Structures are given as structure tokens and as C-alpha cells.
Short mmCIF file of C-alpha atoms in Angstrom, two decimals:
data_model
loop_
_atom_site.label_atom_id
_atom_site.label_comp_id
_atom_site.label_asym_id
_atom_site.label_seq_id
_atom_site.Cartn_x
_atom_site.Cartn_y
_atom_site.Cartn_z
CA MET A 1 0.00 0.00 0.00
CA GLU A 2 1.52 3.29 -1.09
CA SER A 3 1.09 6.35 1.08
CA GLY A 4 0.48 9.85 -0.22
CA PRO A 5 2.98 12.67 -0.02
CA SER A 6 3.85 13.81 3.46
CA VAL A 7 3.57 17.45 4.41
CA THR A 8 5.92 18.99 6.91
CA LEU A 9 5.15 22.45 8.21
CA ASP A 10 8.47 24.11 8.96
CA PRO A 11 8.12 27.46 10.76
CA TYR A 12 11.51 28.48 9.32
CA ASP A 13 10.27 27.91 5.76
CA GLU A 14 9.48 31.17 3.92
CA ASP A 15 6.20 29.71 2.67
CA PHE A 16 5.02 28.81 6.19
CA LYS A 17 2.44 31.21 7.60
CA LYS A 18 1.69 30.82 11.28
CA LEU A 19 -0.96 33.51 11.31
CA GLU A 20 -3.22 34.66 8.50
CA ILE A 21 -5.79 37.43 8.96
CA SER A 22 -8.89 37.71 6.78
CA ALA A 23 -10.63 41.05 7.07
CA GLY A 24 -14.37 41.22 7.49
CA ASP A 25 -16.74 43.90 6.21
CA SER A 26 -15.19 46.49 8.54
CA ASP A 27 -12.14 47.02 10.76
CA ASN A 28 -13.99 45.64 13.75
CA LEU A 29 -14.44 42.11 12.33
CA ILE A 30 -11.66 39.66 11.42
CA THR A 31 -11.07 35.95 11.10
CA VAL A 32 -7.62 34.74 12.09
CA THR A 33 -6.27 31.37 10.93
CA LEU A 34 -3.47 29.94 13.06
CA SER A 35 -1.42 27.02 11.73
CA ASN A 36 -0.42 24.09 13.95
CA GLU A 37 -2.64 25.18 16.84
CA ASP A 38 -5.53 23.51 18.59
CA HIS A 39 -7.96 23.91 21.49
CA THR A 40 -5.17 24.68 23.98
CA LEU A 41 -4.44 28.06 22.43
CA GLY A 42 -7.94 28.52 21.04
CA ASN A 43 -9.77 28.35 24.34
CA SER A 44 -7.13 30.40 26.17
CA LEU A 45 -7.12 33.12 23.51
CA ARG A 46 -10.92 33.20 23.37
CA TRP A 47 -11.09 33.56 27.16
CA ILE A 48 -8.55 36.40 27.32
CA LEU A 49 -10.16 38.24 24.38
CA MET A 50 -13.61 38.06 25.97
CA LYS A 51 -12.15 39.71 29.09
CA ASN A 52 -11.44 42.78 26.93
CA PRO A 53 -14.41 45.20 27.24
CA GLU A 54 -13.84 46.36 23.63
CA VAL A 55 -14.57 42.84 22.27
CA ASP A 56 -18.20 42.05 21.44
CA PHE A 57 -17.63 38.49 20.22
CA CYS A 58 -14.85 35.96 20.01
CA GLY A 59 -15.13 32.34 19.03
CA TYR A 60 -12.82 29.71 17.63
CA SER A 61 -13.09 26.45 15.76
CA VAL A 62 -10.80 23.65 14.70
CA PRO A 63 -12.25 22.61 11.33
CA HIS A 64 -11.05 19.00 11.51
CA PRO A 65 -8.67 17.14 13.86
CA SER A 66 -6.45 16.08 10.97
CA GLU A 67 -6.19 19.63 9.65
CA PRO A 68 -3.45 21.52 11.52
CA LYS A 69 -5.23 24.85 11.81
CA MET A 70 -7.58 26.83 13.98
CA ASN A 71 -9.88 29.73 13.09
CA VAL A 72 -10.59 32.59 15.50
CA ARG A 73 -13.34 35.11 14.81
CA ILE A 74 -13.11 38.48 16.58
CA GLN A 75 -15.66 41.28 16.55
CA THR A 76 -15.04 44.50 18.46
CA LYS A 77 -17.21 47.47 19.28
CA ASP A 78 -17.61 50.08 16.55
CA GLY A 79 -14.48 52.10 15.90
CA LYS A 80 -12.20 49.62 17.68
CA PRO A 81 -9.93 47.65 15.32
CA SER A 82 -10.12 43.88 15.85
CA VAL A 83 -6.43 43.53 14.99
CA GLU A 84 -5.55 45.66 18.03
CA ALA A 85 -7.73 43.47 20.26
CA LEU A 86 -5.95 40.40 18.87
CA ARG A 87 -2.53 41.96 19.51
CA LYS A 88 -3.51 42.88 23.07
CA GLY A 89 -4.97 39.42 23.70
CA LEU A 90 -1.84 37.65 22.48
CA ASN A 91 0.41 39.95 24.54
CA ASP A 92 -1.76 39.41 27.64
CA LEU A 93 -1.61 35.66 27.10
CA VAL A 94 2.19 35.77 26.86
CA SER A 95 2.32 37.81 30.10
CA ILE A 96 0.13 35.28 31.90
CA ALA A 97 2.25 32.37 30.63
CA GLU A 98 5.50 34.09 31.69
CA TYR A 99 4.08 34.85 35.15
CA THR A 100 2.85 31.27 35.54
CA LEU A 101 6.20 29.83 34.47
CA GLY A 102 8.14 32.15 36.79
CA THR A 103 5.88 31.32 39.75
CA PHE A 104 6.17 27.59 39.07
CA GLN A 105 9.96 27.72 38.80
CA SER A 106 10.25 29.75 41.99
CA GLU A 107 7.95 27.44 43.96
CA PHE A 108 9.66 24.35 42.56
CA GLN A 109 13.07 25.65 43.60
CA MET A 110 11.75 26.40 47.11
CA PHE A 111 10.40 22.83 47.28
CA VAL A 112 13.70 21.33 46.14
CA ASP A 113 15.66 23.46 48.62
CA SER A 114 13.36 22.73 51.57
CA ASN A 115 13.32 18.98 50.92
CA ASP A 116 17.05 18.62 50.31
CA ILE A 117 16.61 17.11 46.85
CA THR A 118 19.58 16.74 44.49
CA GLU A 119 19.64 17.56 40.78
CA ASP A 120 18.92 13.93 39.79
CA GLY A 121 15.71 13.96 41.86
CA SER A 122 16.89 11.78 44.72
CA GLU A 123 16.97 12.93 48.31
CA ALA A 124 20.40 13.84 49.63
CA SER A 125 19.86 11.66 52.71
CA GLU A 126 19.47 8.58 50.45
CA MET A 127 22.91 9.20 48.95
CA GLU A 128 24.59 9.20 52.39
CA GLU A 129 23.41 5.67 53.22
#
């Protein structure tokens, strides 16, 4: 049985587009297509965008599980560009992720230090025996 051609999406390839924006009828309505993304980013981005008081609607869909893309629809209040809401939402999401990572690393280090754990994960007291 012969298989079809394989497709590799390389983010360093000039033809690879991670983000594609399709304008709606006005500046306050866009559809964004993100390559190689799924519900993890979709639901998080939708949540953070809906926290923005300038956003009237935000929804996302993954057309098919075997298709490596996600569509996000954003509608803002009149006079507010949807692209700016998207930019703010993505920046806010990055800030939340950086804060979460920093907090985790700090708490993890405190745990390791307080429990006398070595770099390989074993307790220092086990090594003395």
C-alpha cells in the first residue's frame, strides 16, 4: 500500500504562515487562521479576548482534527480595530504564561531546597546511606 505525499510544516520555511488574517466587512471584524494550533491556544485566547471590554464576540473552531489549523473570529465594538484586540490578547496571554512559568519555577526551587533534593531527583539523605 503506497502512502500519499507527506507534508511537513516548517516554521523556518518562507512559505510557512503561522498567522493569517482575513478582514471582514469592517475594521472591527476579522477571522484569524493559526497554523499548527488547537484547542489549547484557542480556548485560552478566546477567554482572554472576551475579558477585553472592547470585544463584542470571540469564538474559535478547529475545522477537523487532521487539519493543523484553527480559526478565531473576533468582533469589536464600533471604531475599535479587531487587529488591536488580537494583539492585546496575544500579549496578555504571553504575560500570563510568563508569570505562571516564573511562579512555578520559583515554587519548585523552594520545594527542592526545603526537601534537600539533588539535581537527579533523589533525596540527599538517600545518597549518604
